[in-house]
């Protein structure tokens, strides 16, 4: 649960939005506090730029090849997994942004692999909100529950029926995690110095990523 001194303006999307959607202001300090306590960590921090009425998307993850066998020919399809975010903003006068947000979080499920190809566990949510620049929409409720059991045993002695239980130890672990997505819109105006700084920062990040990729390819 996210608690702290920030202002929740609306809880729940207007209309047929999903549960776990809220609009807040001044939430950065709360997130920093949770990170300092070790109760939260940032998985990705993308910045997307899109024209009004157009879409932009982001993927932090990868793709796995899946062989699809047809009647006469086989082909390979690539399935994406990870954290996928897609936004479609639209500027509404005088100073508001109507935003459609689609989030999908998927992980590889190797326990249900078929012919060595893992399955994909997926959680997704979609909503539409009307925000002022600087407001933050919070998408939560993306829960993940993992249960695991490890068995340690003394070699040979642990394999003896009945008596072998005396030479075994079992470790059970339950882990419940919740993923929260924070989206904060900002209007970029050509003449605005703050907008120019944002664009410059994004170009520098793009150039650094390109140099890093080039280094790895040439290594």
PDB file of C-alpha atoms in Angstrom:
ATOM      1  CA  UNK A   1       0.000   0.000   0.000  1.00  0.00           C
ATOM      2  CA  UNK A   2       1.179   3.509  -0.801  1.00  0.00           C
ATOM      3  CA  UNK A   3       0.817   5.812   2.141  1.00  0.00           C
ATOM      4  CA  UNK A   4       2.174   9.235   2.910  1.00  0.00           C
ATOM      5  CA  UNK A   5       1.482  12.944   2.649  1.00  0.00           C
ATOM      6  CA  UNK A   6       0.163  13.392  -0.843  1.00  0.00           C
ATOM      7  CA  UNK A   7      -3.172  14.557  -2.159  1.00  0.00           C
ATOM      8  CA  UNK A   8      -5.442  11.937  -3.758  1.00  0.00           C
ATOM      9  CA  UNK A   9      -7.749  13.905  -6.020  1.00  0.00           C
ATOM     10  CA  UNK A  10      -9.788  11.043  -7.493  1.00  0.00           C
ATOM     11  CA  UNK A  11      -9.955   7.346  -6.740  1.00  0.00           C
ATOM     12  CA  UNK A  12     -11.121   5.159  -9.577  1.00  0.00           C
ATOM     13  CA  UNK A  13     -11.270   6.127 -13.207  1.00  0.00           C
ATOM     14  CA  UNK A  14     -14.214   8.093 -14.452  1.00  0.00           C
ATOM     15  CA  UNK A  15     -16.507   5.754 -16.358  1.00  0.00           C
ATOM     16  CA  UNK A  16     -15.618   2.101 -16.809  1.00  0.00           C
ATOM     17  CA  UNK A  17     -12.009   2.278 -15.654  1.00  0.00           C
ATOM     18  CA  UNK A  18     -10.332  -0.466 -13.608  1.00  0.00           C
ATOM     19  CA  UNK A  19     -10.019  -0.625  -9.882  1.00  0.00           C
ATOM     20  CA  UNK A  20      -6.788   0.669  -8.431  1.00  0.00           C
ATOM     21  CA  UNK A  21      -6.657   3.909 -10.439  1.00  0.00           C
ATOM     22  CA  UNK A  22      -6.093   7.198  -8.644  1.00  0.00           C
ATOM     23  CA  UNK A  23      -4.871  10.693  -9.446  1.00  0.00           C
ATOM     24  CA  UNK A  24      -2.422  12.274  -7.027  1.00  0.00           C
ATOM     25  CA  UNK A  25      -0.205  15.291  -6.554  1.00  0.00           C
ATOM     26  CA  UNK A  26       3.043  15.567  -4.614  1.00  0.00           C
ATOM     27  CA  UNK A  27       3.767  11.847  -4.566  1.00  0.00           C
ATOM     28  CA  UNK A  28       7.516  11.962  -5.338  1.00  0.00           C
ATOM     29  CA  UNK A  29       8.510  12.349  -1.687  1.00  0.00           C
ATOM     30  CA  UNK A  30       6.428   9.319  -0.715  1.00  0.00           C
ATOM     31  CA  UNK A  31       8.048   7.167  -3.389  1.00  0.00           C
ATOM     32  CA  UNK A  32      11.518   8.247  -2.271  1.00  0.00           C
ATOM     33  CA  UNK A  33      10.656   7.369   1.320  1.00  0.00           C
ATOM     34  CA  UNK A  34       9.465   3.889   0.337  1.00  0.00           C
ATOM     35  CA  UNK A  35      12.680   3.329  -1.612  1.00  0.00           C
ATOM     36  CA  UNK A  36      14.823   4.430   1.319  1.00  0.00           C
ATOM     37  CA  UNK A  37      13.000   1.961   3.577  1.00  0.00           C
ATOM     38  CA  UNK A  38      13.507  -0.836   1.069  1.00  0.00           C
ATOM     39  CA  UNK A  39       9.760  -1.275   0.524  1.00  0.00           C
ATOM     40  CA  UNK A  40       9.875  -0.251  -3.139  1.00  0.00           C
ATOM     41  CA  UNK A  41      12.231  -0.037  -6.083  1.00  0.00           C
ATOM     42  CA  UNK A  42      12.015   1.511  -9.532  1.00  0.00           C
ATOM     43  CA  UNK A  43      11.941  -1.033 -12.363  1.00  0.00           C
ATOM     44  CA  UNK A  44      11.958   1.499 -15.207  1.00  0.00           C
ATOM     45  CA  UNK A  45      11.854   5.269 -15.613  1.00  0.00           C
ATOM     46  CA  UNK A  46      10.965   5.997 -19.252  1.00  0.00           C
ATOM     47  CA  UNK A  47      10.075   9.334 -20.783  1.00  0.00           C
ATOM     48  CA  UNK A  48       7.779   9.186 -23.806  1.00  0.00           C
ATOM     49  CA  UNK A  49       7.013  11.997 -26.221  1.00  0.00           C
ATOM     50  CA  UNK A  50       3.908  11.832 -28.410  1.00  0.00           C
ATOM     51  CA  UNK A  51       1.947  14.264 -30.522  1.00  0.00           C
ATOM     52  CA  UNK A  52      -1.603  14.979 -29.510  1.00  0.00           C
ATOM     53  CA  UNK A  53      -3.790  12.135 -30.733  1.00  0.00           C
ATOM     54  CA  UNK A  54      -0.835   9.849 -31.514  1.00  0.00           C
ATOM     55  CA  UNK A  55       0.537   6.894 -29.549  1.00  0.00           C
ATOM     56  CA  UNK A  56       3.892   6.143 -27.974  1.00  0.00           C
ATOM     57  CA  UNK A  57       4.973   2.905 -26.350  1.00  0.00           C
ATOM     58  CA  UNK A  58       7.767   1.543 -24.187  1.00  0.00           C
ATOM     59  CA  UNK A  59       9.074  -1.969 -23.502  1.00  0.00           C
ATOM     60  CA  UNK A  60      11.471  -3.059 -20.767  1.00  0.00           C
ATOM     61  CA  UNK A  61      11.921  -6.758 -21.329  1.00  0.00           C
ATOM     62  CA  UNK A  62      12.601  -8.947 -24.324  1.00  0.00           C
ATOM     63  CA  UNK A  63      11.211 -11.362 -26.870  1.00  0.00           C
ATOM     64  CA  UNK A  64      11.189 -15.136 -27.100  1.00  0.00           C
ATOM     65  CA  UNK A  65      10.906 -17.137 -30.333  1.00  0.00           C
ATOM     66  CA  UNK A  66       7.888 -19.409 -30.715  1.00  0.00           C
ATOM     67  CA  UNK A  67       7.734 -21.865 -33.609  1.00  0.00           C
ATOM     68  CA  UNK A  68       4.273 -22.001 -35.200  1.00  0.00           C
ATOM     69  CA  UNK A  69       3.768 -25.157 -37.283  1.00  0.00           C
ATOM     70  CA  UNK A  70       1.376 -24.824 -40.193  1.00  0.00           C
ATOM     71  CA  UNK A  71       0.074 -27.334 -42.687  1.00  0.00           C
ATOM     72  CA  UNK A  72       2.831 -26.722 -45.235  1.00  0.00           C
ATOM     73  CA  UNK A  73       5.315 -24.409 -43.582  1.00  0.00           C
ATOM     74  CA  UNK A  74       6.589 -23.438 -40.144  1.00  0.00           C
ATOM     75  CA  UNK A  75       7.309 -19.905 -39.051  1.00  0.00           C
ATOM     76  CA  UNK A  76       8.776 -18.187 -36.020  1.00  0.00           C
ATOM     77  CA  UNK A  77       6.757 -15.642 -34.063  1.00  0.00           C
ATOM     78  CA  UNK A  78       8.343 -13.434 -31.440  1.00  0.00           C
ATOM     79  CA  UNK A  79       6.390 -12.966 -28.210  1.00  0.00           C
ATOM     80  CA  UNK A  80       7.188  -9.947 -26.105  1.00  0.00           C
ATOM     81  CA  UNK A  81       7.451 -10.052 -22.327  1.00  0.00           C
ATOM     82  CA  UNK A  82       8.361  -7.583 -19.612  1.00  0.00           C
ATOM     83  CA  UNK A  83       6.860  -4.195 -18.758  1.00  0.00           C
ATOM     84  CA  UNK A  84       4.971  -2.676 -21.695  1.00  0.00           C
ATOM     85  CA  UNK A  85       3.451   0.800 -21.532  1.00  0.00           C
ATOM     86  CA  UNK A  86       1.483   2.500 -24.294  1.00  0.00           C
ATOM     87  CA  UNK A  87      -0.031   5.981 -24.077  1.00  0.00           C
ATOM     88  CA  UNK A  88      -2.229   8.040 -26.390  1.00  0.00           C
ATOM     89  CA  UNK A  89      -2.473  11.637 -25.143  1.00  0.00           C
ATOM     90  CA  UNK A  90      -4.776  14.321 -26.490  1.00  0.00           C
ATOM     91  CA  UNK A  91      -4.583  17.954 -25.476  1.00  0.00           C
ATOM     92  CA  UNK A  92      -7.845  19.445 -24.213  1.00  0.00           C
ATOM     93  CA  UNK A  93      -8.128  23.252 -23.901  1.00  0.00           C
ATOM     94  CA  UNK A  94      -7.200  25.170 -21.953  1.00  0.00           C
ATOM     95  CA  UNK A  95      -4.619  23.148 -19.966  1.00  0.00           C
ATOM     96  CA  UNK A  96      -5.565  19.481 -19.734  1.00  0.00           C
ATOM     97  CA  UNK A  97      -4.457  16.184 -21.234  1.00  0.00           C
ATOM     98  CA  UNK A  98      -6.824  13.304 -21.935  1.00  0.00           C
ATOM     99  CA  UNK A  99      -4.699  10.173 -21.844  1.00  0.00           C
ATOM    100  CA  UNK A 100      -5.426   6.572 -22.745  1.00  0.00           C
ATOM    101  CA  UNK A 101      -3.005   4.283 -20.890  1.00  0.00           C
ATOM    102  CA  UNK A 102      -2.389   0.599 -21.508  1.00  0.00           C
ATOM    103  CA  UNK A 103      -0.039  -1.370 -19.274  1.00  0.00           C
ATOM    104  CA  UNK A 104       0.956  -5.011 -19.595  1.00  0.00           C
ATOM    105  CA  UNK A 105       3.342  -6.841 -17.278  1.00  0.00           C
ATOM    106  CA  UNK A 106       4.442 -10.346 -18.217  1.00  0.00           C
ATOM    107  CA  UNK A 107       7.034 -12.815 -16.942  1.00  0.00           C
ATOM    108  CA  UNK A 108       8.333 -16.110 -18.261  1.00  0.00           C
ATOM    109  CA  UNK A 109       6.687 -19.177 -16.738  1.00  0.00           C
ATOM    110  CA  UNK A 110       9.285 -21.918 -17.059  1.00  0.00           C
ATOM    111  CA  UNK A 111       7.254 -24.287 -14.885  1.00  0.00           C
ATOM    112  CA  UNK A 112       4.756 -24.636 -17.754  1.00  0.00           C
ATOM    113  CA  UNK A 113       7.258 -24.824 -20.598  1.00  0.00           C
ATOM    114  CA  UNK A 114       6.331 -26.809 -23.710  1.00  0.00           C
ATOM    115  CA  UNK A 115       9.213 -28.280 -25.699  1.00  0.00           C
ATOM    116  CA  UNK A 116      11.605 -25.946 -23.928  1.00  0.00           C
ATOM    117  CA  UNK A 117       9.542 -22.828 -24.676  1.00  0.00           C
ATOM    118  CA  UNK A 118       8.312 -21.165 -21.460  1.00  0.00           C
ATOM    119  CA  UNK A 119       4.810 -19.903 -20.985  1.00  0.00           C
ATOM    120  CA  UNK A 120       4.053 -16.255 -20.285  1.00  0.00           C
ATOM    121  CA  UNK A 121       2.212 -14.986 -17.214  1.00  0.00           C
ATOM    122  CA  UNK A 122       0.485 -11.699 -18.042  1.00  0.00           C
ATOM    123  CA  UNK A 123      -1.160  -8.922 -16.054  1.00  0.00           C
ATOM    124  CA  UNK A 124      -2.675  -5.994 -17.915  1.00  0.00           C
ATOM    125  CA  UNK A 125      -4.736  -2.896 -17.250  1.00  0.00           C
ATOM    126  CA  UNK A 126      -6.134  -0.114 -19.432  1.00  0.00           C
ATOM    127  CA  UNK A 127      -7.803   3.161 -18.537  1.00  0.00           C
ATOM    128  CA  UNK A 128      -8.491   6.709 -19.749  1.00  0.00           C
ATOM    129  CA  UNK A 129      -8.050   9.760 -17.521  1.00  0.00           C
ATOM    130  CA  UNK A 130      -8.178  13.526 -17.809  1.00  0.00           C
ATOM    131  CA  UNK A 131      -5.203  15.211 -16.125  1.00  0.00           C
ATOM    132  CA  UNK A 132      -3.669  18.597 -15.699  1.00  0.00           C
ATOM    133  CA  UNK A 133       0.056  18.865 -16.480  1.00  0.00           C
ATOM    134  CA  UNK A 134       1.992  17.790 -13.391  1.00  0.00           C
ATOM    135  CA  UNK A 135      -0.716  15.543 -11.999  1.00  0.00           C
ATOM    136  CA  UNK A 136       0.105  11.856 -11.616  1.00  0.00           C
ATOM    137  CA  UNK A 137      -2.172   8.929 -12.364  1.00  0.00           C
ATOM    138  CA  UNK A 138      -1.437   5.779 -10.356  1.00  0.00           C
ATOM    139  CA  UNK A 139      -2.254   2.368 -11.783  1.00  0.00           C
ATOM    140  CA  UNK A 140      -2.093  -0.296  -9.095  1.00  0.00           C
ATOM    141  CA  UNK A 141      -3.580  -3.683  -8.349  1.00  0.00           C
ATOM    142  CA  UNK A 142      -1.110  -5.585 -10.569  1.00  0.00           C
ATOM    143  CA  UNK A 143      -0.501  -8.292  -7.982  1.00  0.00           C
ATOM    144  CA  UNK A 144       1.828 -11.257  -8.249  1.00  0.00           C
ATOM    145  CA  UNK A 145       1.832 -14.165  -5.804  1.00  0.00           C
ATOM    146  CA  UNK A 146       4.662 -16.669  -5.930  1.00  0.00           C
ATOM    147  CA  UNK A 147       4.933 -19.762  -3.730  1.00  0.00           C
ATOM    148  CA  UNK A 148       8.008 -21.967  -3.686  1.00  0.00           C
ATOM    149  CA  UNK A 149       9.270 -24.970  -1.760  1.00  0.00           C
ATOM    150  CA  UNK A 150      12.860 -26.173  -1.460  1.00  0.00           C
ATOM    151  CA  UNK A 151      13.803 -29.561  -0.067  1.00  0.00           C
ATOM    152  CA  UNK A 152      17.280 -30.213   1.320  1.00  0.00           C
ATOM    153  CA  UNK A 153      18.301 -33.735   2.270  1.00  0.00           C
ATOM    154  CA  UNK A 154      21.349 -35.678   3.336  1.00  0.00           C
ATOM    155  CA  UNK A 155      22.629 -37.783   0.414  1.00  0.00           C
ATOM    156  CA  UNK A 156      21.590 -41.433   0.589  1.00  0.00           C
ATOM    157  CA  UNK A 157      20.100 -41.120   4.090  1.00  0.00           C
ATOM    158  CA  UNK A 158      17.429 -38.747   2.835  1.00  0.00           C
ATOM    159  CA  UNK A 159      16.251 -41.338   0.315  1.00  0.00           C
ATOM    160  CA  UNK A 160      15.382 -44.010   2.897  1.00  0.00           C
ATOM    161  CA  UNK A 161      11.583 -44.486   3.073  1.00  0.00           C
ATOM    162  CA  UNK A 162      10.008 -43.100   6.277  1.00  0.00           C
ATOM    163  CA  UNK A 163      13.315 -42.712   8.157  1.00  0.00           C
ATOM    164  CA  UNK A 164      14.613 -40.462   5.406  1.00  0.00           C
ATOM    165  CA  UNK A 165      12.244 -37.723   6.585  1.00  0.00           C
ATOM    166  CA  UNK A 166      14.519 -37.262   9.609  1.00  0.00           C
ATOM    167  CA  UNK A 167      17.317 -36.200   7.270  1.00  0.00           C
ATOM    168  CA  UNK A 168      15.303 -33.699   5.233  1.00  0.00           C
ATOM    169  CA  UNK A 169      14.463 -30.036   5.678  1.00  0.00           C
ATOM    170  CA  UNK A 170      11.874 -28.075   3.760  1.00  0.00           C
ATOM    171  CA  UNK A 171      11.771 -24.333   3.154  1.00  0.00           C
ATOM    172  CA  UNK A 172       8.522 -22.672   2.129  1.00  0.00           C
ATOM    173  CA  UNK A 173       8.402 -19.145   0.755  1.00  0.00           C
ATOM    174  CA  UNK A 174       5.429 -17.000  -0.212  1.00  0.00           C
ATOM    175  CA  UNK A 175       6.069 -13.719  -1.956  1.00  0.00           C
ATOM    176  CA  UNK A 176       3.370 -11.178  -2.749  1.00  0.00           C
ATOM    177  CA  UNK A 177       4.374  -8.184  -4.838  1.00  0.00           C
ATOM    178  CA  UNK A 178       2.384  -5.308  -6.291  1.00  0.00           C
ATOM    179  CA  UNK A 179       3.430  -3.287  -9.306  1.00  0.00           C
ATOM    180  CA  UNK A 180       2.337   0.349  -9.478  1.00  0.00           C
ATOM    181  CA  UNK A 181       2.595   2.492 -12.611  1.00  0.00           C
ATOM    182  CA  UNK A 182       2.913   6.280 -12.267  1.00  0.00           C
ATOM    183  CA  UNK A 183       2.220   8.440 -15.327  1.00  0.00           C
ATOM    184  CA  UNK A 184       2.687  12.226 -15.213  1.00  0.00           C
ATOM    185  CA  UNK A 185       1.878  14.238 -18.372  1.00  0.00           C
ATOM    186  CA  UNK A 186       3.604  17.451 -19.368  1.00  0.00           C
ATOM    187  CA  UNK A 187       2.866  19.788 -22.261  1.00  0.00           C
ATOM    188  CA  UNK A 188       5.866  20.480 -24.484  1.00  0.00           C
ATOM    189  CA  UNK A 189       5.798  23.885 -26.156  1.00  0.00           C
ATOM    190  CA  UNK A 190       8.533  24.871 -28.611  1.00  0.00           C
ATOM    191  CA  UNK A 191       9.143  28.242 -27.006  1.00  0.00           C
ATOM    192  CA  UNK A 192       9.107  26.935 -23.436  1.00  0.00           C
ATOM    193  CA  UNK A 193      12.649  26.658 -21.925  1.00  0.00           C
ATOM    194  CA  UNK A 194      11.556  23.759 -19.689  1.00  0.00           C
ATOM    195  CA  UNK A 195      10.263  21.864 -22.726  1.00  0.00           C
ATOM    196  CA  UNK A 196      13.523  22.460 -24.551  1.00  0.00           C
ATOM    197  CA  UNK A 197      15.476  21.075 -21.583  1.00  0.00           C
ATOM    198  CA  UNK A 198      13.283  17.970 -21.577  1.00  0.00           C
ATOM    199  CA  UNK A 199      13.854  17.374 -25.284  1.00  0.00           C
ATOM    200  CA  UNK A 200      17.593  17.941 -24.911  1.00  0.00           C
ATOM    201  CA  UNK A 201      17.762  15.468 -22.038  1.00  0.00           C
ATOM    202  CA  UNK A 202      15.881  12.835 -24.041  1.00  0.00           C
ATOM    203  CA  UNK A 203      18.183  13.309 -27.048  1.00  0.00           C
ATOM    204  CA  UNK A 204      21.226  12.887 -24.795  1.00  0.00           C
ATOM    205  CA  UNK A 205      19.791   9.697 -23.269  1.00  0.00           C
ATOM    206  CA  UNK A 206      19.073   8.357 -26.752  1.00  0.00           C
ATOM    207  CA  UNK A 207      22.613   9.129 -27.920  1.00  0.00           C
ATOM    208  CA  UNK A 208      24.133   7.474 -24.834  1.00  0.00           C
ATOM    209  CA  UNK A 209      22.019   4.362 -25.405  1.00  0.00           C
ATOM    210  CA  UNK A 210      23.149   4.248 -29.037  1.00  0.00           C
ATOM    211  CA  UNK A 211      26.813   4.503 -28.059  1.00  0.00           C
ATOM    212  CA  UNK A 212      26.394   1.725 -25.497  1.00  0.00           C
ATOM    213  CA  UNK A 213      24.756  -0.558 -28.070  1.00  0.00           C
ATOM    214  CA  UNK A 214      27.485   0.216 -30.603  1.00  0.00           C
ATOM    215  CA  UNK A 215      30.160  -0.657 -28.053  1.00  0.00           C
ATOM    216  CA  UNK A 216      28.606  -4.042 -27.294  1.00  0.00           C
ATOM    217  CA  UNK A 217      28.193  -4.885 -30.974  1.00  0.00           C
ATOM    218  CA  UNK A 218      31.807  -4.047 -31.747  1.00  0.00           C
ATOM    219  CA  UNK A 219      33.206  -5.794 -28.644  1.00  0.00           C
TER     220      UNK A 219
END
